[in-house]
Structure formats: structure tokens, C-alpha cells
PDB file of C-alpha atoms in Angstrom:
ATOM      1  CA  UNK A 223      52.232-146.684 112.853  1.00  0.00           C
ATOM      2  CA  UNK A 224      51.852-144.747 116.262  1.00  0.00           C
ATOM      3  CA  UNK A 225      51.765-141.334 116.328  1.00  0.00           C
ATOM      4  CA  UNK A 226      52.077-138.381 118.635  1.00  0.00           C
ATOM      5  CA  UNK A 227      48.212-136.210 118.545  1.00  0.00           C
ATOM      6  CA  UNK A 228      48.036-132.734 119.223  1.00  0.00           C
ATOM      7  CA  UNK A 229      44.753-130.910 119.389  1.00  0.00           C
ATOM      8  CA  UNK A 230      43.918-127.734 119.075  1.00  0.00           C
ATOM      9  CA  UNK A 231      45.531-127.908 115.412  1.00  0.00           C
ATOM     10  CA  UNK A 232      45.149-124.229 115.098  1.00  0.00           C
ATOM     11  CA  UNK A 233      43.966-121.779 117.729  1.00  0.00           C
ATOM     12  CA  UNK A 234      43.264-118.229 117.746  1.00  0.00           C
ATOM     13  CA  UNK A 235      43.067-115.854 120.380  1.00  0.00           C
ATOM     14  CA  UNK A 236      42.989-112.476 121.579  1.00  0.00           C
ATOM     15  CA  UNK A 237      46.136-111.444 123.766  1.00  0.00           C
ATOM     16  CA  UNK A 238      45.782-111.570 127.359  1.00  0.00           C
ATOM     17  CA  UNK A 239      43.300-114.554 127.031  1.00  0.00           C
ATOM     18  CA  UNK A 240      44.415-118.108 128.200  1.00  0.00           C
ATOM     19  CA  UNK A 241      45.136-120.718 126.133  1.00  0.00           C
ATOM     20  CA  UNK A 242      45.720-124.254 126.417  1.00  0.00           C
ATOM     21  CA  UNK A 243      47.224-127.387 124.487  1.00  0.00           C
ATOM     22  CA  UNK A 244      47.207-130.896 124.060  1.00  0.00           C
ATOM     23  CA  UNK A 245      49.228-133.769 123.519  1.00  0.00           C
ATOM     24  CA  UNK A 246      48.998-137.423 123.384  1.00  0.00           C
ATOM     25  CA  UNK A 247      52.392-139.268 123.490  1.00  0.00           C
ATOM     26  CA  UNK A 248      53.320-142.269 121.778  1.00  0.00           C
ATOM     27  CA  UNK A 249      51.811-145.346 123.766  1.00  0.00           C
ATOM     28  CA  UNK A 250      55.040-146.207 126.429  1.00  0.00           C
ATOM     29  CA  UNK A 251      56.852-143.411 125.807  1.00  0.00           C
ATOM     30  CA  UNK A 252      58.676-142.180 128.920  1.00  0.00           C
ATOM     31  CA  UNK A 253      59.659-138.413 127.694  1.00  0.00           C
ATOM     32  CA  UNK A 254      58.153-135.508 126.574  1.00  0.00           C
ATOM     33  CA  UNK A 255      58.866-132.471 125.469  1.00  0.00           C
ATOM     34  CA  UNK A 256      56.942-129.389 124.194  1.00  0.00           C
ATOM     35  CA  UNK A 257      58.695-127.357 121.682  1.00  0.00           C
ATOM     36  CA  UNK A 258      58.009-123.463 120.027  1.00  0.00           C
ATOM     37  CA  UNK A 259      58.805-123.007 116.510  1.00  0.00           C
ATOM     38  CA  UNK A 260      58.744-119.314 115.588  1.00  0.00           C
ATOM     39  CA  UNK A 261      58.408-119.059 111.713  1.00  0.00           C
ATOM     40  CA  UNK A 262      61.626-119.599 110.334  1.00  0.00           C
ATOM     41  CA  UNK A 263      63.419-120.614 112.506  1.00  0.00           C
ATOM     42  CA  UNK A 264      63.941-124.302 114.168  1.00  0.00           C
ATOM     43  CA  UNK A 265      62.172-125.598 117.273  1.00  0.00           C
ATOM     44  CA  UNK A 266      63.062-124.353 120.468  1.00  0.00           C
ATOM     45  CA  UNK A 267      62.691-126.749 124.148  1.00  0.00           C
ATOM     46  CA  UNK A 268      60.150-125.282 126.390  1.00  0.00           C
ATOM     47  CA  UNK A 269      60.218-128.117 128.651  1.00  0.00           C
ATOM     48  CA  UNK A 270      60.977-131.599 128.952  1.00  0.00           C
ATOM     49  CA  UNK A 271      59.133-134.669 130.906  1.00  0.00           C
ATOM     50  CA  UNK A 272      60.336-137.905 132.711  1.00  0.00           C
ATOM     51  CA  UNK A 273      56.935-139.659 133.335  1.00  0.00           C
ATOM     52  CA  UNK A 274      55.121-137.052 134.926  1.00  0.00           C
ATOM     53  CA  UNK A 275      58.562-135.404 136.740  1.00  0.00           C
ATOM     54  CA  UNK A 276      59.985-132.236 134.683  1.00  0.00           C
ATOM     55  CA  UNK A 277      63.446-132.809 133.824  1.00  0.00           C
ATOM     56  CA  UNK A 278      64.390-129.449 132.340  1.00  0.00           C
ATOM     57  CA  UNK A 279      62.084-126.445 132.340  1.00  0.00           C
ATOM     58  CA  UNK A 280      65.118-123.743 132.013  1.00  0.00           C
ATOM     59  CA  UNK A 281      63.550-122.293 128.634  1.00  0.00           C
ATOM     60  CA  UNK A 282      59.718-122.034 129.977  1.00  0.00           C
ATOM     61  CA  UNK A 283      58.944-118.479 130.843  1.00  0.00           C
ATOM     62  CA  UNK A 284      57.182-119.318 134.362  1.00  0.00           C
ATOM     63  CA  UNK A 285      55.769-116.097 134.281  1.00  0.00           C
ATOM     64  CA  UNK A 286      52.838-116.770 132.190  1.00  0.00           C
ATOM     65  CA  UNK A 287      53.784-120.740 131.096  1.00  0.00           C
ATOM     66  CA  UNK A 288      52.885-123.356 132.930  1.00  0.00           C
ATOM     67  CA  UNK A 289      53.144-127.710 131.537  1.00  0.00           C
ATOM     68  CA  UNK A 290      51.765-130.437 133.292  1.00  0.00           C
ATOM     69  CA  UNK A 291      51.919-134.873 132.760  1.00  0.00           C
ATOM     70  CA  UNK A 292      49.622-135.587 135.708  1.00  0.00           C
ATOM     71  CA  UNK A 293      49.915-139.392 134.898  1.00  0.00           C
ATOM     72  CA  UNK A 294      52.882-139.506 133.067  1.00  0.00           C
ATOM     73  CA  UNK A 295      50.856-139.939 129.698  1.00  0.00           C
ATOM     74  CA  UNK A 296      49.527-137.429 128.167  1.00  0.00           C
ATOM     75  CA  UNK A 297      50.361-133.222 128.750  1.00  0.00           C
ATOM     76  CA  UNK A 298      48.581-130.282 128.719  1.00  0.00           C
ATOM     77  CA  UNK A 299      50.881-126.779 127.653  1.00  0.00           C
ATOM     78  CA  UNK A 300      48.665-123.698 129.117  1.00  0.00           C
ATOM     79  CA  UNK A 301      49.818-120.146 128.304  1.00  0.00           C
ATOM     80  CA  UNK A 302      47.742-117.342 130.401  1.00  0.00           C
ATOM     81  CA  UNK A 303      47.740-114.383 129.491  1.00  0.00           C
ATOM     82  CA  UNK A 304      48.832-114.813 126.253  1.00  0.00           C
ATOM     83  CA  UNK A 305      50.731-112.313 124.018  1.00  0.00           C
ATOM     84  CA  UNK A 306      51.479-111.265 120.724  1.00  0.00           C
ATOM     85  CA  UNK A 307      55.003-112.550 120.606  1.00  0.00           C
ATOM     86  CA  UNK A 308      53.769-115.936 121.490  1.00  0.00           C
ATOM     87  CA  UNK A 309      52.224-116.557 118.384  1.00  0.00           C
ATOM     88  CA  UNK A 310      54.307-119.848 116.962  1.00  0.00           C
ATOM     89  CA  UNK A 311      54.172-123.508 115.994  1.00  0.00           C
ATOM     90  CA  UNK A 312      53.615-125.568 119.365  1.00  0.00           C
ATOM     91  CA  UNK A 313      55.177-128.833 118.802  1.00  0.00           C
ATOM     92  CA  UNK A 314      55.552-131.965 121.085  1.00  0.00           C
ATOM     93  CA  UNK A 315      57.462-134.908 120.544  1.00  0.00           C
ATOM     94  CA  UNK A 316      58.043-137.951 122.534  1.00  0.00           C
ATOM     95  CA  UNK A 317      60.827-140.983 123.194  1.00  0.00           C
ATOM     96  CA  UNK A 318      61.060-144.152 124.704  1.00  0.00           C
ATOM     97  CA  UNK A 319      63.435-143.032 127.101  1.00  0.00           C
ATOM     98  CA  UNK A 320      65.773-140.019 127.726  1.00  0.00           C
ATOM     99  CA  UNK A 321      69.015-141.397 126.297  1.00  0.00           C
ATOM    100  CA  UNK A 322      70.971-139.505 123.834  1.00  0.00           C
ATOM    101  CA  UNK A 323      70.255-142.503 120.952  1.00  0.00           C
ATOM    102  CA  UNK A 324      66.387-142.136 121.068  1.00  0.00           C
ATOM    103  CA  UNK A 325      64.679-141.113 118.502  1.00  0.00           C
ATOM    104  CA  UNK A 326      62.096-137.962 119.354  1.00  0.00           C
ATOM    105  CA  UNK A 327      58.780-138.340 117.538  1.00  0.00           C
ATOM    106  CA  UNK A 328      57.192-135.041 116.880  1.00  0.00           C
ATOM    107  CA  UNK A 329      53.152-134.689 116.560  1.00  0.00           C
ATOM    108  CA  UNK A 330      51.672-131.843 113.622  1.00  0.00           C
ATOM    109  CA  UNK A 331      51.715-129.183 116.032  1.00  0.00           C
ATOM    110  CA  UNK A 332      49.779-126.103 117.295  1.00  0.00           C
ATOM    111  CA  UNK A 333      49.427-123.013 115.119  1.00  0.00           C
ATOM    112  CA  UNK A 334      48.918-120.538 117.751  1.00  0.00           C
ATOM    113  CA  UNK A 335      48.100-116.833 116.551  1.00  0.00           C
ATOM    114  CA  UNK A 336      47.560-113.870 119.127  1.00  0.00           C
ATOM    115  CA  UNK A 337      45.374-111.258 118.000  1.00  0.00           C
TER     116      UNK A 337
ATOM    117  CA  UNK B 155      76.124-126.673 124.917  1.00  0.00           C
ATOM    118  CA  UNK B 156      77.963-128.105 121.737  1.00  0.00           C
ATOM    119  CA  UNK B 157      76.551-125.985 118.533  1.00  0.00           C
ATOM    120  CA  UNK B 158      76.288-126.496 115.315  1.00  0.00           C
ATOM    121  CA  UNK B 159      76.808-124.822 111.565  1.00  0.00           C
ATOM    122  CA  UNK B 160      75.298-125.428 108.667  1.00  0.00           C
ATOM    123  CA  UNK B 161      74.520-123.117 105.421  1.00  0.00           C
ATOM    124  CA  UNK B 162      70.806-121.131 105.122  1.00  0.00           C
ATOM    125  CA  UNK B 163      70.061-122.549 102.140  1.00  0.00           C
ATOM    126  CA  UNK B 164      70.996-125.290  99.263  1.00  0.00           C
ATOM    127  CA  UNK B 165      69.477-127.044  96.085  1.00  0.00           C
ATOM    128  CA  UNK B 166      70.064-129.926  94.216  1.00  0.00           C
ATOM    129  CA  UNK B 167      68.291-131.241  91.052  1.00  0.00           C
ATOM    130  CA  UNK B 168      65.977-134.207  91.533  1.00  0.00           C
ATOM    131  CA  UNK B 169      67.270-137.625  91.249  1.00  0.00           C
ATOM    132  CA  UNK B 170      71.230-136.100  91.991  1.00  0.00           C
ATOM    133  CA  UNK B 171      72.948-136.808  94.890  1.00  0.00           C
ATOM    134  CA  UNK B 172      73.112-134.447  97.799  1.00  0.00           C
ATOM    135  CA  UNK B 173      75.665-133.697 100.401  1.00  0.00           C
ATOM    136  CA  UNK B 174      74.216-131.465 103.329  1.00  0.00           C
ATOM    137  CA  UNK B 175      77.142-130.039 105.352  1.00  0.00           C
ATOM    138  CA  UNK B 176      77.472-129.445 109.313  1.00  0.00           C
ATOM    139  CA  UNK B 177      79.927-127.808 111.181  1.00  0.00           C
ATOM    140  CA  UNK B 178      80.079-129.112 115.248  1.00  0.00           C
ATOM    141  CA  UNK B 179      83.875-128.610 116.422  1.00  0.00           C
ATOM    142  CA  UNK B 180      82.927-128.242 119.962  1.00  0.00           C
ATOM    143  CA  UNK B 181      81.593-132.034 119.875  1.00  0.00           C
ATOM    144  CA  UNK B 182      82.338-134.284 122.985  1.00  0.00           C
ATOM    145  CA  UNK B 183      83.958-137.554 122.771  1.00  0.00           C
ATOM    146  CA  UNK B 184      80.374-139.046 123.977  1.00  0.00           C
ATOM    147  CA  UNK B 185      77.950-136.681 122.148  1.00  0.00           C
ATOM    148  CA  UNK B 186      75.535-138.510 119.276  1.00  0.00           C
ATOM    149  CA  UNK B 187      74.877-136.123 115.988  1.00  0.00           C
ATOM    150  CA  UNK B 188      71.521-136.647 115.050  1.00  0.00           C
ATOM    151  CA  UNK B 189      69.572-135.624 111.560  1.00  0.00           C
ATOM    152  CA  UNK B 190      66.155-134.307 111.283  1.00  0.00           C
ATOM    153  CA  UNK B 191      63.990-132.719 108.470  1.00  0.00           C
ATOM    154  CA  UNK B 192      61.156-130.667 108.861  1.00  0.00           C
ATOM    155  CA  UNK B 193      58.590-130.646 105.858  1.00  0.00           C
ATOM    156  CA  UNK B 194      56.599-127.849 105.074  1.00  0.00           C
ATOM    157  CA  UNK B 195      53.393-127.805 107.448  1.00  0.00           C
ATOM    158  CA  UNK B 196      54.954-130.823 109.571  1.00  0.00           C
ATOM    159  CA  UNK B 197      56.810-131.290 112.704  1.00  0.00           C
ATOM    160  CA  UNK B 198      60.235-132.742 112.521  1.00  0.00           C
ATOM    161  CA  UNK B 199      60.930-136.216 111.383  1.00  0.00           C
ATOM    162  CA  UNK B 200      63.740-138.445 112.458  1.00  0.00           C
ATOM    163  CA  UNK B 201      66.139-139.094 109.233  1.00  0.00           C
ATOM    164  CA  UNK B 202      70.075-140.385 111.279  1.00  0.00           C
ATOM    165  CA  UNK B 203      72.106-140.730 113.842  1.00  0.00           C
ATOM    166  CA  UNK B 204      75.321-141.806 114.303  1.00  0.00           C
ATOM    167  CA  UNK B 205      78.381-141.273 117.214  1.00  0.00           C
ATOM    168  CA  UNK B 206      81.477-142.321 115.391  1.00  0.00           C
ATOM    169  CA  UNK B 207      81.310-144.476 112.232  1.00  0.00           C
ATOM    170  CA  UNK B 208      79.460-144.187 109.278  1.00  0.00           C
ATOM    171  CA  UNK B 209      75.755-144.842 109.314  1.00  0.00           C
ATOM    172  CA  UNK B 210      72.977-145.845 106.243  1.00  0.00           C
ATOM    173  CA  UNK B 211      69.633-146.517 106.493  1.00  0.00           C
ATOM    174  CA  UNK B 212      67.085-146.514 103.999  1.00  0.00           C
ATOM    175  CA  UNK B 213      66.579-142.999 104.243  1.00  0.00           C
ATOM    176  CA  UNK B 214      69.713-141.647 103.748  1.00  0.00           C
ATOM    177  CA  UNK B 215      73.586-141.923 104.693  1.00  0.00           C
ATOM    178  CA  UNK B 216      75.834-140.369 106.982  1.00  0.00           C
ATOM    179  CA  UNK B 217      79.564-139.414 106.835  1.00  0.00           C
ATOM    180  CA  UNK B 218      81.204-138.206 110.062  1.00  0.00           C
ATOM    181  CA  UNK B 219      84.461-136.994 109.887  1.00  0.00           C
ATOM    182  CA  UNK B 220      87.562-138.563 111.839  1.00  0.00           C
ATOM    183  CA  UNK B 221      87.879-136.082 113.827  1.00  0.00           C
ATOM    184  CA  UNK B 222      83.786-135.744 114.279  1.00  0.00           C
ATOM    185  CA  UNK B 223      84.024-132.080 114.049  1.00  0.00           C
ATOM    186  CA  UNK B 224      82.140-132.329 111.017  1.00  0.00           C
ATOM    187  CA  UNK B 225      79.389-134.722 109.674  1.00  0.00           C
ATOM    188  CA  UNK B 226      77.626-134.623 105.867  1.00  0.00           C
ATOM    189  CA  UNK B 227      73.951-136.106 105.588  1.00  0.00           C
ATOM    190  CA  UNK B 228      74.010-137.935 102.108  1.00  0.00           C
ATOM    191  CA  UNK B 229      70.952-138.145  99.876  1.00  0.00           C
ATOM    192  CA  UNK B 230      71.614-140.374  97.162  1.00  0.00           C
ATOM    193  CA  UNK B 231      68.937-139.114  94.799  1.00  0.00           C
ATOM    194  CA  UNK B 232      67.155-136.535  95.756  1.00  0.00           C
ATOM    195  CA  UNK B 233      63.298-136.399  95.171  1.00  0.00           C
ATOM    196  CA  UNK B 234      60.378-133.460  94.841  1.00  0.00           C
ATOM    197  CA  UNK B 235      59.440-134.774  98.456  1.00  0.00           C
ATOM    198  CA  UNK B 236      62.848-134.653  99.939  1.00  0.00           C
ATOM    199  CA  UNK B 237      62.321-130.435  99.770  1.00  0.00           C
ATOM    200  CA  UNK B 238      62.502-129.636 103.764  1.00  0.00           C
ATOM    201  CA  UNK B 239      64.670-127.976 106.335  1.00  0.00           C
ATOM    202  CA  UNK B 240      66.875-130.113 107.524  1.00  0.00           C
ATOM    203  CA  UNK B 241      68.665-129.584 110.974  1.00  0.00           C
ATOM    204  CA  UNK B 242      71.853-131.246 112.700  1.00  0.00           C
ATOM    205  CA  UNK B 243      71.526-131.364 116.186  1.00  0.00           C
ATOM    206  CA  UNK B 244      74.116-132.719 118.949  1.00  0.00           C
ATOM    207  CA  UNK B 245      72.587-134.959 121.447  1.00  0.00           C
ATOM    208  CA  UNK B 246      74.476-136.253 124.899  1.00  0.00           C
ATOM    209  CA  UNK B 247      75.067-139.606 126.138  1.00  0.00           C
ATOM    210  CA  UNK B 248      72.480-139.847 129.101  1.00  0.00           C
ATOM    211  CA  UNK B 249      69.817-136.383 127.620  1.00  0.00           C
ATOM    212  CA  UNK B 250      68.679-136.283 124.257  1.00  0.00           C
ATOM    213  CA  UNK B 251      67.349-132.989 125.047  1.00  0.00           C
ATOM    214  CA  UNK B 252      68.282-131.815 121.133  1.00  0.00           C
ATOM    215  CA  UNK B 253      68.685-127.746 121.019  1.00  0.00           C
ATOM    216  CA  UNK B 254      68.057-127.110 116.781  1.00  0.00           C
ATOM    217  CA  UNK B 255      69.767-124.324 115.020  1.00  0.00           C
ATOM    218  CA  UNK B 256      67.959-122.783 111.579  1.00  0.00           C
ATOM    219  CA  UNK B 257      68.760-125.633 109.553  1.00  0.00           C
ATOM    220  CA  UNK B 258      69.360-125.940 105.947  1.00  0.00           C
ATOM    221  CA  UNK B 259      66.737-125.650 103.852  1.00  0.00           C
ATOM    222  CA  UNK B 260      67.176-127.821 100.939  1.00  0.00           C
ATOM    223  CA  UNK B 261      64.824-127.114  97.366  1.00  0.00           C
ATOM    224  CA  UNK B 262      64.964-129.523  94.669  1.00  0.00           C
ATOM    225  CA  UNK B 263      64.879-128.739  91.252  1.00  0.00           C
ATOM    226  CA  UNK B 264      63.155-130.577  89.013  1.00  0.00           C
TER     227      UNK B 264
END
């Protein structure tokens, strides 16, 4: 069965370093989104993807976020510099389209710590 | 954005049904209610969906309410691996951009 890959698995860093994430959709999945999960509580949209155009970004703090689909396949998630409140469970998921009936598929996730 | 309630926390003993309760009377007419679960050390999983009418699947079953201000996620017998958060999440017609609440974390009992 296809799956959604994320690497780093974990990453550690020091704040006010730069970080950066992977993710590989599902093969022909249109959207993408990357998610935080702060421990304990549920996932939270940073940003979503149409092919490679953002379709909602509202939650992303542009100040030090930044999320890219170049080719409208697979998306990088860059945080720089990072801080100590960013440390969270970076998730990303992906659908076959953007319609409110399909199903999002969610990879393992980033553990990101900030030291 | 429509929001939606549902209680901390919950158990059930294994191989007992379970009813998991959510609370979304600010629903519109063409919003979808969707089920996930979250397993320790995973990302979410897909369990249901459903807009007006009752839905099954081999997963589990779920009851929305005439009025579809509230929907219940039915586990007919629970199982050791069916311990997870679960979350009920809204969902509109043309975005399924899905905002989740805490969830319900469910434990079961052996």
C-alpha cells in the first residue's frame, strides 16, 4: 500500500539554527498539507498545496516559515531560525484532490526538538 | 469555521462496544464529518466519513444525528490496538482543509 515518507524522522537542533523537512506524497496526489502537532494536542494546518500552488498558508508564521512543491510532487517545510516553541510533531498528509470527501493520508512525521 | 466537541478522555473494556460522542451544532447543510485516530507514535489515520446518513465500513460505524448536530463513531468491539486519540473534524464541500480539536482519547481495558 502507498504511503506518504517523511525524512528527517527526528531532528535536533539548537535554536536559531535552520532546519528543514521532507515529504514525499502519495504517487498522484494533488494536495498537500504540512501539519504541527504540539504534544497533546491535535494537528494544526500550517499550509496547504494544490500541485505546486499554495492554497491556504493563513496559519504559517512567514516570519521564520517558509514551504515549497516546486513540481507539484514532493515538499520541502524549512524553519530558519528556529525556536524553542517550535519544537513539535511535523506531519504531512496528502489527497487525491481537494474536495471535502477525500481522504488525507498522513506520513510518521517529524519529531523536531529545539535545544 | 464549524467546531467541534467531544470529551478529553473515555475507556471501554476490550471486546465491548464503544460509542465516541461529538458535538458540531454549527454544521452546514453541505459540510462532511469526518473520523480520524491517531495512534501513539503515528500520524493520523483515516477511520469515516459520512454527510447525512449512516455510514459502516469495516472499521467502524457511524451514527449522525437527524439534525447532524451531533454524530457518534461506533466501535463494535473494541480491541488493545483500537487505544488512540480519536478526533471529529468538519470538512466543506469544495476544501477538505480539516482544522482538529484535542480529540478523545480512548484506553481500553483489558
Amino acid at each position: 500500500e502507498a504511503e506518504v515518507a517523511q525524512s528527517p524522522r527526528y531532528k535536533i537542533t539548537e535554536k536559531s539554527q535552520a532546519v528543514a523537512f521532507w515529504c514525499d506524497p502519495i504517487s498522484g496526489h494533488a494536495t498537500l498539507y504540512w501539519y504541527r502537532q504540539i504534544l497533546g494536542q491535535g494537528p494544526e494546518l500550517l499550509v496547504q498545496f494544490q500541485d505546486e500552488s499554495v492554497v491556504d498558508d493563513s496559519q504559517l508564521p512567514k516570519d521564520r516559515f517558509s514551504a515549497e512543491r516546486l513540481k507539484g510532487v514532493d515538499s520541502t517545510l524549512k524553519i530558519q531560525p528556529a525556536e524553542l516553541g517550535d519544537s513539535a510533531m511535523y506531519l504531512c498528509a496528502s489527497s487525491l484532490f481537494i474536495r471535502g470527501t477525500d481522504t488525507q493520508y498522513f506520513g510518521p512525521g517529524t519529531r523536531l526538538t529545539v535545544l | 469555521d464549524a467546531k467541534t466537541t467531544q470529551p478529553n478522555s473515555m475507556e471501554s473494556n476490550e471486546e465491548e462496544p464503544v460509542h465516541l460522542p461529538c458535538n458540531h451544532s454549527t454544521i452546514s447543510g453541505t459540510d462532511y464529518i469526518h473520523w480520524y485516530r491517531q495512534l501513539p507514535s503515528q500520524g493520523p489515520e483515516y477511520v469515516i466519513h459520512g454527510l447525512t446518513s449512516n455510514v459502516n465500513n469495516r472499521m467502524a460505524s457511524l451514527a449522525i444525528a437527524e439534525d447532524r448536530k451531533s454524530s457518534t463513531l461506533i466501535l463494535h468491539r473494541a480491541t488493545l490496538r483500537d487505544a488512540a486519540v480519536y478526533y471529529c473534524i468538519l470538512s466543506a464541500l469544495n476544501n477538505n482543509d480539516m482544522r482538529f480539536g484535542a480529540g478523545t482519547r480512548l484506553t481500553v481495558k483489558p
